[in-house]
């Protein structure tokens, strides 16, 4: 990755330092350098090229050849060159660097207070690029003609803004425009002051940023937050907060050294931090019932200026309605966010690619929860040369993956593929990646679930173009995504725990034990099946899951007296019993996510949910609250074997939890014991499978492993038993990582088909 990261000026300076003559140029495939000088100097130059490269540069390979002398008299930077079919990596957007930050706050600097300040070390990249090579005419900055001063910086190889494609200043560059809720301009001298005043007055602003609009409001103002929630139709889902400085973050949250590093990295993601409820004045309404707060530092000059001017932490949540993609254009935002935002803060630097904020958590090591800004489209490197494949991902938290050579271009977070807008975003982004990286897929990989929009897209577009179509089992893809990022090729015991994934037998899997590698898998165990009452409806209503478990495992005469579930109205209860008896719209499921839901509803933590996994998350929060050093007690369960497949029977677990609830054992204790039980299920199953197969490497994948308590308990238990445990870091363990696994499995499936 040598474009948009200040690589050519670096080469220019290096050549001058070493007194070499010649030239450097970008092509669509690489950077080319020709130098003349004596051999020893040349060797030193080569060594420095690799050792001293700019921080955001990534050199895959240097190839050197000798040519006859041409007698160059100077070293210069030549015009970029486009080469047919060649491509190179594109830099993600980079958070504002310290130098630029200093300038915007330095009163006599010509960029004082300028919200679009950037340089070769920071600023927009991927969100403004339309094609490679990365030069201004190929970006949305082409409409701004640089003023003489900016042009001079741009042309001066010794300047920090030499060939900084988005280079701009207040005289010649993009500008802000505050407008009212209908998009009509409002009269003001200073957009930042006006916007800050509105935020401090409790208004909701839609602010156009790097990759789209944020909805912003005062994070200490409960009324404003609740207004965002009602208008956005998101009553509970945690909202991210932007805080001005690291010192301020530490007033609200505990920050470990690793978390500090992530927060301040050039990627500047949202990091889920332990929230100090007692000393933080951020309203609990920002993340109801949670112990963690999603926090980020300002990452554009606009954000720095706003945070400094308001002096308060700001809610910064994606500018969208529920699960639609983030709005990016001014006109689009007014249409889609009308009635949600009181005011808009527009700017006129167009966004070519939608780009959400990335989210990380640190549990031992950093782990991506959502991979977007700052990370995509930087590829995951494959330990082999891949065919050109499009893998379409799953449904929720969709990403796709395009592969070529040893690059797996995992897209930025696309969103939940549940509406036309997201599908369109998905299609457009696929086209952008195909163009940027010159990829013409010959194979399309997709999830086996027939109803996923990504599956339908794969089947339609793939057959239209005559590509070979390869369906991939959901949990196999989870495990392989974990294997690939860990570069492990040999078979492992894959533990895939998630909400929903279509099984090869047509049931809904989700508590799976697989023997798996890049090529194939065998299902060697799973959680006991229960009916998913009313199909997808059961996901939104965990109490239905609880009833399904109770009636299926403990008998249809099971009595709800003394349980929070006895609140369910008798008519609905009768309906549920009928549904269970006749198995109407009730596919079987072995989902671990649903098991967590059921226990959460059974103990009375949450009966209905507003966002994915809410019931499980709130239960985890209670357990984690209660005990720092969990004692390892578990509920009983048993394992039976049927035709080589082990099934975890959960009847005793449920009857014991029921007893505990009736005996009024505190919920945090039940919750902790339940988490221990799931860790114990994982360990016991892995031991049985290991004994049979001799495999002692375990890969943990699936959205359930975003549960920190479970992850910690499971990895340490497996560790104690001598297993080596693989977990996710680069790509999410949730369905956002699936497409990477799909692509790799499809590659090997296609090779074996040929053989
Ligand atoms: Zn900078
Ligand atoms: Zn200028
Ligand atoms: Zn999944």
Coordinates of N, CA and C in Angstrom, one line a residue, residues 388-607:
X388 N -10.1 -15.7 -8.5 CA -10.9 -14.5 -8.3 C -12.4 -14.9 -8.0
X389 N -12.7 -14.6 -6.7 CA -14.0 -15.1 -6.2 C -14.7 -14.0 -5.5
X390 N -16.1 -14.0 -5.7 CA -16.9 -13.1 -5.0 C -17.7 -13.9 -3.9
X391 N -17.5 -13.6 -2.7 CA -18.2 -14.3 -1.6 C -19.2 -13.3 -1.0
X392 N -20.5 -13.7 -1.0 CA -21.6 -12.7 -0.8 C -21.9 -12.5 0.7
X393 N -21.3 -13.3 1.6 CA -21.6 -13.1 3.0 C -22.9 -13.6 3.4
X394 N -23.4 -13.2 4.6 CA -24.7 -13.7 5.1 C -25.7 -12.6 5.1
X395 N -26.5 -12.5 6.1 CA -27.6 -11.5 6.1 C -27.3 -10.3 7.0
X396 N -27.2 -10.6 8.3 CA -27.0 -9.6 9.3 C -25.6 -9.2 9.3
X397 N -25.3 -7.9 9.5 CA -23.9 -7.4 9.6 C -23.1 -7.8 8.3
X398 N -23.8 -7.7 7.2 CA -23.2 -8.3 6.0 C -21.9 -7.6 5.6
X399 N -21.0 -8.4 5.1 CA -19.8 -7.9 4.3 C -19.7 -8.8 3.2
X400 N -19.0 -8.4 2.1 CA -18.7 -9.4 1.1 C -17.2 -9.5 1.0
X401 N -16.7 -10.4 0.2 CA -15.3 -10.6 0.1 C -14.9 -10.9 -1.4
X402 N -14.0 -10.1 -1.9 CA -13.5 -10.4 -3.3 C -12.0 -10.8 -3.2
X403 N -11.7 -11.9 -3.8 CA -10.3 -12.4 -3.7 C -9.6 -12.3 -5.0
X404 N -8.3 -12.0 -4.9 CA -7.4 -12.1 -6.1 C -6.0 -12.2 -5.6
X405 N -5.2 -13.0 -6.2 CA -3.8 -13.3 -5.7 C -3.8 -13.7 -4.3
X406 N -3.0 -13.1 -3.5 CA -3.0 -13.4 -2.0 C -3.8 -12.4 -1.2
X407 N -4.7 -11.7 -1.9 CA -5.5 -10.7 -1.2 C -7.0 -11.1 -1.1
X408 N -7.5 -11.0 0.1 CA -8.9 -11.1 0.4 C -9.4 -9.8 0.7
X409 N -10.1 -9.1 -0.2 CA -10.6 -7.8 0.0 C -12.0 -7.9 0.7
X410 N -11.9 -7.9 2.0 CA -13.2 -8.0 2.8 C -13.8 -6.6 2.8
X411 N -15.0 -6.4 2.4 CA -15.6 -5.1 2.3 C -15.8 -4.5 3.7
X412 N -16.0 -3.2 3.7 CA -16.4 -2.5 4.9 C -17.8 -3.1 5.3
X413 N -18.2 -2.9 6.5 CA -19.5 -3.3 7.0 C -20.6 -2.7 6.1
X414 N -21.4 -3.6 5.5 CA -22.5 -3.1 4.6 C -23.8 -2.9 5.4
X415 N -24.1 -3.8 6.3 CA -25.3 -3.6 7.1 C -26.2 -4.8 7.1
X416 N -27.4 -4.7 7.6 CA -28.3 -5.9 7.7 C -29.1 -5.9 6.3
X417 N -28.9 -7.0 5.6 CA -29.5 -7.1 4.3 C -31.0 -7.4 4.4
X418 N -31.7 -6.4 4.8 CA -33.1 -6.6 5.0 C -34.0 -5.7 4.2
X419 N -33.3 -4.8 3.5 CA -34.1 -3.8 2.7 C -33.4 -3.5 1.4
X420 N -34.2 -2.9 0.5 CA -33.7 -2.5 -0.8 C -32.5 -1.6 -0.8
X421 N -32.5 -0.6 0.2 CA -31.4 0.3 0.3 C -30.1 -0.4 0.6
X422 N -30.1 -1.3 1.5 CA -28.9 -2.0 1.9 C -28.4 -2.9 0.7
X423 N -29.4 -3.5 0.0 CA -29.0 -4.4 -1.1 C -28.3 -3.5 -2.2
X424 N -28.8 -2.3 -2.4 CA -28.3 -1.4 -3.4 C -26.8 -1.0 -3.0
X425 N -26.7 -0.7 -1.7 CA -25.3 -0.4 -1.2 C -24.4 -1.5 -1.4
X426 N -24.8 -2.7 -1.1 CA -24.1 -4.0 -1.3 C -23.6 -4.1 -2.8
X427 N -24.6 -3.9 -3.7 CA -24.3 -4.1 -5.1 C -23.3 -3.0 -5.6
X428 N -23.5 -1.8 -5.2 CA -22.6 -0.7 -5.6 C -21.2 -0.9 -5.1
X429 N -21.2 -1.3 -3.9 CA -19.8 -1.5 -3.3 C -19.1 -2.6 -3.9
X430 N -19.8 -3.7 -4.3 CA -19.1 -4.8 -5.0 C -18.5 -4.3 -6.3
X431 N -19.3 -3.4 -7.0 CA -18.8 -2.9 -8.3 C -17.6 -2.0 -8.1
X432 N -17.6 -1.2 -7.0 CA -16.5 -0.4 -6.7 C -15.2 -1.2 -6.4
X433 N -15.3 -2.2 -5.6 CA -14.2 -3.1 -5.3 C -13.7 -3.8 -6.6
X434 N -14.6 -4.3 -7.4 CA -14.2 -5.0 -8.6 C -13.4 -4.0 -9.5
X435 N -13.8 -2.8 -9.5 CA -13.1 -1.8 -10.4 C -11.8 -1.4 -9.8
X436 N -11.8 -1.1 -8.5 CA -10.5 -0.6 -7.9 C -9.4 -1.7 -7.9
X437 N -9.8 -2.9 -7.7 CA -8.8 -4.0 -7.6 C -8.8 -4.9 -8.9
X438 N -9.5 -4.4 -9.9 CA -9.4 -5.1 -11.2 C -9.8 -6.6 -11.1
X439 N -10.9 -6.9 -10.4 CA -11.3 -8.2 -10.1 C -12.5 -8.6 -11.0
X440 N -12.4 -9.7 -11.7 CA -13.5 -10.3 -12.5 C -13.8 -11.7 -11.9
X441 N -14.6 -11.8 -11.0 CA -14.8 -13.1 -10.3 C -15.3 -14.2 -11.3
X442 N -14.7 -15.4 -11.1 CA -15.2 -16.5 -11.9 C -16.1 -17.4 -11.1
X443 N -16.0 -17.2 -9.8 CA -16.8 -18.0 -8.8 C -17.6 -17.1 -7.9
X444 N -18.8 -17.5 -7.6 CA -19.6 -16.8 -6.6 C -20.0 -17.8 -5.5
X445 N -19.5 -17.4 -4.3 CA -19.8 -18.2 -3.1 C -21.0 -17.5 -2.3
X446 N -21.8 -18.3 -1.7 CA -23.0 -17.7 -1.0 C -23.4 -18.7 0.1
X447 N -24.2 -18.1 1.1 CA -24.8 -18.8 2.2 C -25.9 -19.8 1.7
X448 N -26.0 -20.9 2.4 CA -27.0 -21.9 2.0 C -28.5 -21.4 2.3
X449 N -28.6 -20.4 3.1 CA -30.0 -20.0 3.4 C -30.7 -19.4 2.2
X450 N -31.8 -20.1 1.8 CA -32.4 -19.7 0.5 C -33.1 -18.3 0.6
X451 N -33.4 -17.8 1.8 CA -34.1 -16.6 1.9 C -33.2 -15.3 2.0
X452 N -31.9 -15.5 2.2 CA -31.1 -14.4 2.4 C -31.0 -13.5 1.1
X453 N -31.1 -12.2 1.2 CA -31.0 -11.4 0.0 C -29.6 -11.6 -0.7
X454 N -28.6 -11.8 0.1 CA -27.2 -12.1 -0.4 C -27.2 -13.3 -1.3
X455 N -28.0 -14.3 -0.8 CA -28.0 -15.6 -1.6 C -28.8 -15.4 -2.9
X456 N -29.9 -14.6 -2.8 CA -30.6 -14.4 -4.0 C -29.8 -13.6 -5.0
X457 N -29.1 -12.6 -4.5 CA -28.2 -11.8 -5.4 C -27.2 -12.7 -6.0
X458 N -26.6 -13.6 -5.2 CA -25.5 -14.5 -5.8 C -26.1 -15.4 -6.9
X459 N -27.3 -15.9 -6.7 CA -27.9 -16.8 -7.7 C -28.3 -16.1 -8.9
X460 N -28.9 -14.9 -8.7 CA -29.3 -14.1 -9.9 C -28.1 -13.6 -10.7
X461 N -27.2 -12.9 -10.1 CA -26.1 -12.3 -10.8 C -25.1 -13.3 -11.3
X462 N -24.9 -14.4 -10.5 CA -24.0 -15.4 -10.9 C -24.4 -16.2 -12.1
X463 N -25.7 -16.5 -12.1 CA -26.2 -17.3 -13.3 C -26.3 -16.4 -14.5
X464 N -26.6 -15.2 -14.3 CA -26.7 -14.2 -15.4 C -25.3 -14.1 -16.1
X465 N -24.3 -14.1 -15.3 CA -22.9 -14.0 -15.9 C -22.3 -15.3 -16.2
X466 N -23.0 -16.4 -16.0 CA -22.4 -17.7 -16.2 C -21.3 -18.1 -15.3
X467 N -21.3 -17.6 -14.1 CA -20.2 -18.0 -13.1 C -20.5 -19.2 -12.4
X468 N -19.5 -19.9 -11.9 CA -19.8 -21.1 -11.1 C -20.2 -20.7 -9.7
X469 N -21.3 -21.4 -9.2 CA -21.9 -21.0 -8.0 C -21.6 -22.1 -6.9
X470 N -21.1 -21.6 -5.8 CA -20.8 -22.6 -4.7 C -21.5 -22.2 -3.4
X471 N -22.5 -23.0 -3.0 CA -23.1 -22.7 -1.7 C -22.2 -23.2 -0.5
X472 N -22.1 -22.4 0.5 CA -21.3 -22.7 1.7 C -22.1 -22.7 2.9
X473 N -21.8 -23.7 3.7 CA -22.6 -23.8 5.0 C -22.1 -22.7 6.0
X474 N -23.0 -22.1 6.6 CA -22.8 -20.9 7.4 C -21.7 -21.1 8.5
X475 N -21.8 -22.2 9.2 CA -20.8 -22.3 10.4 C -19.5 -22.8 9.9
X476 N -19.4 -23.5 8.8 CA -18.1 -23.9 8.2 C -17.4 -22.6 7.8
X477 N -18.2 -21.6 7.3 CA -17.6 -20.3 6.9 C -17.1 -19.6 8.1
X478 N -17.8 -19.6 9.2 CA -17.4 -19.0 10.4 C -16.0 -19.5 10.8
X479 N -15.9 -20.9 10.9 CA -14.7 -21.5 11.4 C -13.5 -21.2 10.5
X480 N -13.8 -21.3 9.2 CA -12.7 -21.1 8.2 C -12.2 -19.6 8.3
X481 N -13.1 -18.7 8.5 CA -12.7 -17.3 8.6 C -11.7 -17.1 9.8
X482 N -12.0 -17.9 10.8 CA -11.1 -17.8 12.0 C -9.8 -18.5 11.7
X483 N -9.8 -19.6 10.9 CA -8.6 -20.3 10.6 C -7.7 -19.5 9.6
X484 N -8.4 -18.8 8.7 CA -7.6 -18.1 7.7 C -6.9 -16.9 8.3
X485 N -7.6 -16.2 9.2 CA -6.9 -15.0 9.8 C -5.8 -15.5 10.8
X486 N -5.9 -16.7 11.2 CA -4.8 -17.3 12.1 C -3.8 -18.1 11.3
X487 N -4.0 -18.1 9.9 CA -3.2 -18.9 9.0 C -3.0 -20.3 9.4
X488 N -4.0 -21.0 9.8 CA -4.0 -22.4 10.2 C -4.7 -23.2 9.2
X489 N -3.9 -24.2 8.6 CA -4.4 -24.9 7.5 C -5.0 -26.3 7.9
X490 N -4.4 -26.9 9.0 CA -4.8 -28.2 9.4 C -6.2 -28.3 10.0
X491 N -6.8 -29.4 10.0 CA -8.2 -29.5 10.6 C -8.2 -29.2 12.1
X492 N -9.3 -28.5 12.5 CA -9.4 -28.2 13.9 C -10.8 -28.6 14.4
X493 N -11.0 -28.5 15.7 CA -12.4 -28.7 16.3 C -13.0 -27.3 16.2
X494 N -14.0 -27.1 15.4 CA -14.6 -25.7 15.3 C -15.8 -25.6 16.1
X495 N -15.8 -24.7 17.0 CA -17.0 -24.4 17.9 C -17.6 -23.2 17.3
X496 N -18.8 -23.3 16.6 CA -19.4 -22.2 16.0 C -20.8 -22.0 16.8
X497 N -20.8 -20.9 17.6 CA -21.9 -20.6 18.4 C -22.5 -19.2 17.9
X498 N -23.7 -19.2 17.4 CA -24.3 -18.0 16.9 C -25.8 -18.1 17.0
X499 N -26.5 -17.1 16.4 CA -27.9 -17.1 16.4 C -28.6 -18.0 15.4
X500 N -28.2 -17.8 14.2 CA -28.9 -18.5 13.1 C -27.9 -18.8 12.0
X501 N -28.0 -20.1 11.5 CA -27.3 -20.4 10.3 C -27.9 -21.6 9.7
X502 N -28.1 -21.6 8.4 CA -28.9 -22.7 7.7 C -28.0 -23.9 7.7
X503 N -28.6 -25.0 8.2 CA -27.9 -26.3 8.2 C -28.1 -27.1 7.0
X504 N -27.2 -28.1 6.8 CA -27.3 -28.9 5.6 C -28.5 -29.8 5.6
X505 N -29.2 -29.9 6.8 CA -30.4 -30.7 6.9 C -31.6 -29.9 6.9
X506 N -31.5 -28.6 6.6 CA -32.6 -27.7 6.5 C -33.1 -27.1 7.8
X507 N -32.4 -27.5 8.9 CA -32.8 -27.0 10.2 C -31.9 -25.7 10.4
X508 N -32.3 -25.0 11.5 CA -31.5 -23.8 11.8 C -30.4 -24.2 12.9
X509 N -29.1 -24.2 12.4 CA -28.0 -24.5 13.3 C -27.6 -23.3 14.0
X510 N -26.7 -23.5 15.0 CA -26.2 -22.4 15.8 C -25.4 -22.7 17.1
X511 N -25.4 -24.0 17.4 CA -24.6 -24.4 18.5 C -23.8 -25.6 18.1
X512 N -22.8 -25.4 17.2 CA -22.2 -26.5 16.4 C -20.8 -26.8 16.8
X513 N -20.5 -28.1 16.7 CA -19.1 -28.6 16.8 C -18.7 -29.3 15.5
X514 N -17.8 -28.7 14.9 CA -17.4 -29.2 13.5 C -16.0 -29.7 13.5
X515 N -15.7 -30.7 12.8 CA -14.3 -31.0 12.4 C -14.1 -30.3 11.1
X516 N -13.2 -29.3 11.0 CA -13.2 -28.5 9.9 C -11.8 -28.0 9.4
X517 N -11.7 -27.9 8.1 CA -10.5 -27.2 7.6 C -11.0 -26.4 6.4
X518 N -10.0 -25.9 5.6 CA -10.4 -25.0 4.5 C -11.2 -25.7 3.5
X519 N -11.1 -27.0 3.4 CA -11.7 -27.8 2.3 C -13.0 -28.4 2.7
X520 N -13.2 -28.9 3.9 CA -14.4 -29.6 4.2 C -14.8 -29.5 5.7
X521 N -15.9 -30.0 6.0 CA -16.3 -30.1 7.5 C -17.2 -31.3 7.7
X522 N -17.2 -31.7 9.0 CA -18.1 -32.7 9.4 C -18.7 -32.3 10.7
X523 N -20.0 -32.4 10.8 CA -20.7 -31.9 12.0 C -20.6 -33.1 13.0
X524 N -19.8 -32.9 14.1 CA -19.7 -34.0 15.0 C -20.4 -33.8 16.3
X525 N -21.1 -32.6 16.5 CA -21.9 -32.4 17.7 C -22.7 -31.1 17.6
X526 N -23.7 -31.0 18.4 CA -24.5 -29.8 18.4 C -25.4 -29.8 19.7
X527 N -25.9 -28.6 20.0 CA -26.9 -28.5 21.1 C -28.2 -29.2 20.6
X528 N -28.9 -29.6 21.6 CA -30.2 -30.2 21.4 C -31.1 -29.3 20.6
X529 N -31.9 -30.0 19.7 CA -32.9 -29.2 18.9 C -34.1 -28.8 19.7
X530 N -34.6 -27.6 19.5 CA -36.0 -27.3 20.0 C -36.6 -26.5 18.8
X531 N -38.0 -26.5 18.8 CA -38.6 -25.7 17.8 C -38.4 -24.2 18.0
X532 N -38.2 -23.5 16.9 CA -38.1 -22.0 16.9 C -39.5 -21.6 16.6
X533 N -40.2 -21.3 17.7 CA -41.6 -21.0 17.6 C -42.0 -19.7 16.8
X534 N -42.7 -20.0 15.7 CA -43.0 -18.8 14.8 C -41.9 -18.3 14.0
X535 N -40.9 -19.2 13.9 CA -39.7 -18.8 13.1 C -39.0 -17.6 13.6
X536 N -38.8 -16.6 12.6 CA -38.0 -15.4 13.0 C -38.6 -14.7 14.1
X537 N -39.9 -14.7 14.3 CA -40.6 -14.0 15.4 C -40.1 -14.4 16.7
X538 N -39.6 -15.6 16.9 CA -39.1 -16.1 18.2 C -37.8 -15.3 18.6
X539 N -37.1 -14.8 17.5 CA -35.8 -14.1 17.8 C -36.1 -12.8 18.5
X540 N -37.2 -12.1 18.1 CA -37.5 -10.8 18.7 C -38.2 -11.0 20.1
X541 N -38.7 -12.3 20.4 CA -39.4 -12.5 21.6 C -38.8 -13.7 22.4
X542 N -37.7 -13.4 23.1 CA -37.0 -14.5 23.8 C -38.0 -15.3 24.7
X543 N -39.0 -14.7 25.3 CA -39.9 -15.5 26.1 C -40.5 -16.7 25.4
X544 N -40.7 -16.6 24.1 CA -41.2 -17.7 23.3 C -40.2 -18.8 23.2
X545 N -38.9 -18.4 23.2 CA -37.8 -19.4 23.1 C -37.8 -20.2 24.5
X546 N -38.0 -19.4 25.6 CA -38.0 -20.0 26.9 C -39.1 -21.0 27.0
X547 N -40.3 -20.7 26.5 CA -41.4 -21.6 26.5 C -41.2 -22.8 25.7
X548 N -40.5 -22.6 24.5 CA -40.3 -23.7 23.6 C -39.3 -24.7 24.3
X549 N -38.3 -24.2 25.0 CA -37.4 -25.1 25.7 C -38.1 -25.9 26.8
X550 N -38.9 -25.1 27.6 CA -39.5 -25.7 28.8 C -40.5 -26.8 28.4
X551 N -41.4 -26.5 27.4 CA -42.4 -27.4 27.0 C -41.8 -28.6 26.3
X552 N -40.7 -28.4 25.5 CA -40.1 -29.4 24.7 C -39.3 -30.4 25.6
X553 N -38.5 -29.7 26.5 CA -37.6 -30.6 27.3 C -38.2 -31.1 28.6
X554 N -39.2 -30.3 29.2 CA -39.7 -30.7 30.5 C -41.2 -31.1 30.4
X555 N -41.7 -31.2 29.2 CA -43.0 -31.7 29.0 C -44.1 -30.6 28.9
X556 N -45.1 -30.9 28.1 CA -46.1 -29.9 27.8 C -47.0 -29.5 29.0
X557 N -46.9 -30.3 30.0 CA -47.7 -30.0 31.2 C -46.9 -29.1 32.2
X558 N -45.7 -28.7 31.8 CA -44.9 -27.9 32.7 C -45.6 -26.7 33.2
X559 N -45.5 -26.4 34.5 CA -46.3 -25.3 35.1 C -45.4 -24.1 35.3
X560 N -45.9 -22.9 34.9 CA -45.1 -21.7 34.9 C -45.2 -20.9 36.2
X561 N -46.0 -21.5 37.1 CA -46.1 -20.7 38.4 C -44.8 -20.5 39.1
X562 N -44.7 -19.3 39.7 CA -43.5 -18.9 40.4 C -42.4 -18.4 39.5
X563 N -42.7 -18.4 38.2 CA -41.6 -17.9 37.2 C -42.1 -16.6 36.6
X564 N -41.1 -15.7 36.2 CA -41.5 -14.5 35.5 C -42.4 -14.8 34.3
X565 N -42.2 -16.0 33.7 CA -42.9 -16.3 32.5 C -44.4 -16.5 32.7
X566 N -44.8 -16.6 34.0 CA -46.3 -16.8 34.2 C -47.1 -15.6 33.9
X567 N -46.4 -14.5 33.6 CA -47.0 -13.2 33.1 C -47.6 -13.4 31.7
X568 N -47.1 -14.3 30.9 CA -47.6 -14.4 29.5 C -49.1 -14.7 29.5
X569 N -49.8 -14.0 28.6 CA -51.2 -14.1 28.7 C -51.7 -15.5 28.3
X570 N -52.7 -16.0 29.0 CA -53.2 -17.4 28.8 C -53.6 -17.7 27.3
X571 N -54.2 -16.7 26.6 CA -54.6 -17.0 25.2 C -53.3 -17.2 24.4
X572 N -52.3 -16.4 24.6 CA -51.1 -16.6 23.8 C -50.4 -17.9 24.1
X573 N -50.5 -18.2 25.4 CA -49.8 -19.5 25.9 C -50.5 -20.7 25.2
X574 N -51.8 -20.6 25.1 CA -52.6 -21.7 24.5 C -52.2 -21.8 23.0
X575 N -52.0 -20.7 22.4 CA -51.6 -20.6 21.0 C -50.2 -21.3 20.8
X576 N -49.3 -20.9 21.7 CA -48.0 -21.4 21.7 C -48.0 -22.9 21.8
X577 N -48.8 -23.4 22.7 CA -48.8 -24.9 22.9 C -49.4 -25.6 21.7
X578 N -50.4 -25.0 21.1 CA -50.9 -25.5 19.8 C -49.8 -25.6 18.7
X579 N -49.1 -24.4 18.7 CA -48.1 -24.3 17.7 C -47.0 -25.4 17.8
X580 N -46.7 -25.6 19.1 CA -45.7 -26.6 19.4 C -46.1 -28.0 19.1
X581 N -47.4 -28.3 19.4 CA -48.0 -29.6 19.2 C -48.0 -29.9 17.7
X582 N -48.5 -28.9 16.9 CA -48.7 -29.2 15.5 C -47.5 -28.8 14.7
X583 N -46.5 -28.2 15.4 CA -45.3 -27.8 14.7 C -45.5 -26.9 13.5
X584 N -46.4 -25.9 13.7 CA -46.7 -24.9 12.7 C -45.6 -23.8 12.7
X585 N -45.1 -23.6 11.5 CA -44.1 -22.5 11.4 C -43.0 -22.6 12.5
X586 N -42.5 -23.8 12.8 CA -41.6 -23.9 13.9 C -40.4 -24.8 13.5
X587 N -39.5 -24.3 12.7 CA -38.4 -25.1 12.3 C -37.5 -25.5 13.6
X588 N -36.8 -26.5 13.5 CA -36.0 -26.9 14.6 C -34.7 -26.1 14.6
X589 N -34.2 -25.8 15.8 CA -33.0 -25.1 15.9 C -32.1 -25.6 17.0
X590 N -30.8 -25.6 16.8 CA -29.8 -25.9 17.8 C -29.0 -24.7 18.2
X591 N -29.6 -23.5 18.0 CA -28.9 -22.2 18.1 C -28.5 -21.9 19.6
X592 N -27.2 -21.6 19.8 CA -26.7 -21.2 21.1 C -27.2 -19.8 21.4
X593 N -27.4 -18.9 20.4 CA -27.9 -17.6 20.7 C -29.3 -17.7 21.3
X594 N -30.1 -18.6 20.7 CA -31.5 -18.8 21.2 C -31.5 -19.4 22.7
X595 N -30.5 -20.2 23.0 CA -30.4 -20.8 24.3 C -30.1 -19.6 25.3
X596 N -29.2 -18.7 25.0 CA -29.0 -17.6 25.8 C -30.3 -16.7 26.0
X597 N -31.0 -16.5 24.9 CA -32.2 -15.8 24.9 C -33.2 -16.4 25.9
X598 N -33.3 -17.7 25.8 CA -34.3 -18.5 26.6 C -34.0 -18.3 28.1
X599 N -32.7 -18.5 28.4 CA -32.4 -18.4 29.8 C -32.6 -17.0 30.3
X600 N -32.3 -16.0 29.5 CA -32.5 -14.6 29.9 C -33.9 -14.3 30.2
X601 N -34.8 -14.8 29.3 CA -36.3 -14.6 29.6 C -36.7 -15.4 30.7
X602 N -36.2 -16.6 30.9 CA -36.6 -17.5 32.0 C -36.3 -16.9 33.3
X603 N -35.2 -16.3 33.5 CA -34.8 -15.7 34.8 C -35.4 -14.3 34.9
X604 N -36.0 -13.8 33.9 CA -36.7 -12.5 34.0 C -35.8 -11.3 33.6
X605 N -34.7 -11.5 32.9 CA -33.9 -10.3 32.5 C -34.6 -9.6 31.4
X606 N -34.9 -10.3 30.3 CA -35.6 -9.6 29.2 C -36.5 -10.6 28.4
X607 N -37.7 -10.2 28.2 CA -38.7 -11.0 27.5 C -38.7 -10.7 26.0

